[in-house]
Amino acid sequence: FETNLWNPTQGYYQISTQDAEYGTGIMADAMFAQHIAETLSLPDIVGDPDHLHTHLLNSYNYLVAPWHDAQGNLMGAATGVNADKTIIKTAGYQAKEMWAGVTYFYAATQYLDGVRFGDTTLEQNALNTAYGAAYQTYSVPQNGYYFETPEAWQILNVQHGRALQYMRPRAIWEL
């Protein structure tokens, strides 16, 4: 895991070692298994806790901070971003989206590890990350997501949601 996925230049765990489509990009759900391991009090999946801490700090600057709606509001965590902070271009549409449930799991991981490492910046990043998804769901009436939270919405068009009433957004309760 450490040898193949840790990218010391970018300071994060990259998506893949072999897939040219994803290159050295970063994904919001890269630490999903780590989060589950922590929640269940299992050993870390990552081999170096300092890399985990660095990944969570740096990933925010790729996946959350750069992305805003037309009014300047946060949107959640982008699913996949290249090392140059552009949206990953794939044949599919998933990398071009914000996934509500993944955003909440990512925020929960940031928060739990903020507590673990005594890092209030991680804790605040977690709340900002979750706020973006919650804001788009409950505070922007024209998105129409109040009672039909979608699995995802497009990064470049928040009002274009996919898979309404999807279950994964309930991950807000992880946070």
GROMACS .gro file of C-alpha atoms in nm:
model
  175
    1PHE     CA    1   0.000   0.000   0.000
    2GLU     CA    2   0.268   0.247   0.105
    3THR     CA    3   0.510   0.148  -0.170
    4ASN     CA    4   0.256   0.152  -0.451
    5LEU     CA    5   0.011   0.428  -0.361
    6TRP     CA    6   0.190   0.686  -0.145
    7ASN     CA    7   0.286   0.983  -0.363
    8PRO     CA    8   0.554   1.176  -0.170
    9THR     CA    9   0.563   1.456  -0.427
   10GLN     CA   10   0.193   1.538  -0.381
   11GLY     CA   11   0.170   1.419  -0.020
   12TYR     CA   12  -0.129   1.191  -0.069
   13TYR     CA   13  -0.231   0.836  -0.156
   14GLN     CA   14  -0.299   0.825  -0.529
   15ILE     CA   15  -0.577   0.633  -0.698
   16SER     CA   16  -0.378   0.386  -0.900
   17THR     CA   17  -0.034   0.275  -1.008
   18GLN     CA   18  -0.133   0.132  -1.344
   19ASP     CA   19  -0.440   0.312  -1.479
   20ALA     CA   20  -0.344   0.583  -1.727
   21GLU     CA   21  -0.697   0.726  -1.710
   22TYR     CA   22  -0.654   0.814  -1.342
   23GLY     CA   23  -0.279   0.871  -1.339
   24THR     CA   24  -0.152   1.006  -1.010
   25GLY     CA   25  -0.488   1.156  -0.914
   26ILE     CA   26  -0.656   1.147  -0.575
   27MET     CA   27  -1.002   1.017  -0.477
   28ALA     CA   28  -1.229   1.128  -0.197
   29ASP     CA   29  -1.296   0.773  -0.085
   30ALA     CA   30  -0.929   0.666  -0.085
   31MET     CA   31  -0.936   0.622   0.294
   32PHE     CA   32  -1.271   0.442   0.314
   33ALA     CA   33  -1.115   0.113   0.430
   34GLN     CA   34  -0.896   0.304   0.677
   35HIS     CA   35  -1.206   0.474   0.818
   36ILE     CA   36  -1.382   0.140   0.863
   37ALA     CA   37  -1.073  -0.008   1.030
   38GLU     CA   38  -1.056   0.286   1.272
   39THR     CA   39  -1.427   0.270   1.347
   40LEU     CA   40  -1.402  -0.103   1.428
   41SER     CA   41  -1.079  -0.060   1.630
   42LEU     CA   42  -0.885  -0.271   1.381
   43PRO     CA   43  -0.522  -0.204   1.287
   44ASP     CA   44  -0.453   0.076   1.041
   45ILE     CA   45  -0.473  -0.006   0.671
   46VAL     CA   46  -0.210   0.257   0.593
   47GLY     CA   47   0.142   0.168   0.697
   48ASP     CA   48   0.246   0.511   0.817
   49PRO     CA   49   0.015   0.723   1.036
   50ASP     CA   50   0.212   1.035   0.939
   51HIS     CA   51   0.123   0.968   0.574
   52LEU     CA   52  -0.243   0.933   0.672
   53HIS     CA   53  -0.231   1.266   0.854
   54THR     CA   54  -0.056   1.435   0.562
   55HIS     CA   55  -0.295   1.276   0.311
   56LEU     CA   56  -0.600   1.407   0.495
   57LEU     CA   57  -0.456   1.757   0.526
   58ASN     CA   58  -0.342   1.774   0.163
   59SER     CA   59  -0.645   1.600   0.012
   60TYR     CA   60  -0.871   1.880   0.139
   61ASN     CA   61  -0.678   2.124  -0.081
   62TYR     CA   62  -0.745   1.906  -0.386
   63LEU     CA   63  -1.091   1.769  -0.323
   64VAL     CA   64  -1.280   2.037  -0.131
   65ALA     CA   65  -1.126   2.385  -0.116
   66PRO     CA   66  -1.108   2.453  -0.494
   67TRP     CA   67  -1.469   2.359  -0.571
   68HIS     CA   68  -1.756   2.606  -0.530
   69ASP     CA   69  -2.097   2.662  -0.685
   70ALA     CA   70  -2.176   2.973  -0.890
   71GLN     CA   71  -2.246   3.168  -0.571
   72GLY     CA   72  -1.911   3.073  -0.414
   73ASN     CA   73  -2.043   2.809  -0.171
   74LEU     CA   74  -1.861   2.484  -0.097
   75MET     CA   75  -2.007   2.175  -0.264
   76GLY     CA   76  -1.859   1.877  -0.080
   77ALA     CA   77  -1.565   1.664  -0.192
   78ALA     CA   78  -1.489   1.606  -0.558
   79THR     CA   79  -1.476   1.236  -0.638
   80GLY     CA   80  -1.147   1.248  -0.831
   81VAL     CA   81  -0.891   1.518  -0.897
   82ASN     CA   82  -0.562   1.513  -1.084
   83ALA     CA   83  -0.233   1.615  -0.927
   84ASP     CA   84  -0.267   1.954  -1.103
   85LYS     CA   85  -0.606   2.007  -0.931
   86THR     CA   86  -0.813   1.957  -1.244
   87ILE     CA   87  -1.109   1.720  -1.262
   88ILE     CA   88  -1.006   1.373  -1.374
   89LYS     CA   89  -1.121   1.315  -1.731
   90THR     CA   90  -1.255   0.964  -1.770
   91ALA     CA   91  -1.483   0.778  -2.005
   92GLY     CA   92  -1.739   0.762  -1.723
   93TYR     CA   93  -1.902   1.045  -1.534
   94GLN     CA   94  -1.820   0.954  -1.171
   95ALA     CA   95  -1.493   1.147  -1.148
   96LYS     CA   96  -1.678   1.460  -1.259
   97GLU     CA   97  -1.914   1.446  -0.961
   98MET     CA   98  -1.947   1.515  -0.592
   99TRP     CA   99  -2.085   1.208  -0.414
  100ALA     CA  100  -2.283   1.306  -0.105
  101GLY     CA  101  -2.224   0.982   0.087
  102VAL     CA  102  -1.854   0.971   0.004
  103THR     CA  103  -1.828   1.335   0.109
  104TYR     CA  104  -1.975   1.251   0.450
  105PHE     CA  105  -1.751   0.945   0.497
  106TYR     CA  106  -1.450   1.154   0.394
  107ALA     CA  107  -1.553   1.426   0.641
  108ALA     CA  108  -1.600   1.167   0.916
  109THR     CA  109  -1.251   1.031   0.849
  110GLN     CA  110  -1.106   1.382   0.861
  111TYR     CA  111  -1.282   1.453   1.189
  112LEU     CA  112  -1.196   1.124   1.361
  113ASP     CA  113  -0.833   1.155   1.258
  114GLY     CA  114  -0.832   1.520   1.359
  115VAL     CA  115  -0.921   1.398   1.707
  116ARG     CA  116  -0.670   1.111   1.679
  117PHE     CA  117  -0.383   1.342   1.580
  118GLY     CA  118  -0.494   1.636   1.795
  119ASP     CA  119  -0.528   1.847   1.479
  120THR     CA  120  -0.804   2.107   1.492
  121THR     CA  121  -0.739   2.200   1.128
  122LEU     CA  122  -0.846   1.850   1.023
  123GLU     CA  123  -1.154   1.878   1.242
  124GLN     CA  124  -1.247   2.214   1.086
  125ASN     CA  125  -1.179   2.080   0.735
  126ALA     CA  126  -1.416   1.794   0.814
  127LEU     CA  127  -1.693   2.029   0.913
  128ASN     CA  128  -1.635   2.245   0.603
  129THR     CA  129  -1.641   1.936   0.382
  130ALA     CA  130  -1.968   1.807   0.527
  131TYR     CA  131  -2.116   2.156   0.529
  132GLY     CA  132  -2.068   2.183   0.152
  133ALA     CA  133  -2.277   1.873   0.085
  134ALA     CA  134  -2.538   1.962   0.348
  135TYR     CA  135  -2.562   2.318   0.217
  136GLN     CA  136  -2.621   2.203  -0.140
  137THR     CA  137  -2.881   1.953  -0.020
  138TYR     CA  138  -3.080   2.163   0.227
  139SER     CA  139  -3.006   2.532   0.168
  140VAL     CA  140  -3.032   2.571  -0.208
  141PRO     CA  141  -3.401   2.523  -0.300
  142GLN     CA  142  -3.336   2.526  -0.676
  143ASN     CA  143  -3.122   2.211  -0.641
  144GLY     CA  144  -3.438   2.024  -0.535
  145TYR     CA  145  -3.256   1.782  -0.303
  146TYR     CA  146  -3.447   1.832   0.025
  147PHE     CA  147  -3.627   1.500   0.021
  148GLU     CA  148  -3.438   1.332  -0.263
  149THR     CA  149  -3.073   1.357  -0.175
  150PRO     CA  150  -2.893   1.224  -0.481
  151GLU     CA  151  -2.595   0.995  -0.480
  152ALA     CA  152  -2.405   1.263  -0.670
  153TRP     CA  153  -2.418   1.595  -0.847
  154GLN     CA  154  -2.191   1.731  -1.115
  155ILE     CA  155  -1.900   1.949  -1.006
  156LEU     CA  156  -1.969   2.197  -1.284
  157ASN     CA  157  -2.350   2.185  -1.249
  158VAL     CA  158  -2.476   2.124  -0.895
  159GLN     CA  159  -2.838   2.108  -1.009
  160HIS     CA  160  -2.765   1.803  -1.223
  161GLY     CA  161  -2.804   1.523  -0.969
  162ARG     CA  162  -2.798   1.150  -1.028
  163ALA     CA  163  -2.955   0.856  -0.843
  164LEU     CA  164  -3.210   1.036  -0.626
  165GLN     CA  165  -3.302   0.883  -0.290
  166TYR     CA  166  -2.973   0.694  -0.279
  167MET     CA  167  -2.880   0.541   0.057
  168ARG     CA  168  -2.513   0.635   0.091
  169PRO     CA  169  -2.583   1.002   0.184
  170ARG     CA  170  -2.702   0.864   0.517
  171ALA     CA  171  -2.330   0.846   0.593
  172ILE     CA  172  -2.379   1.191   0.747
  173TRP     CA  173  -2.446   0.993   1.064
  174GLU     CA  174  -2.083   0.870   1.058
  175LEU     CA  175  -1.981   1.230   1.125
   0.00000   0.00000   0.00000
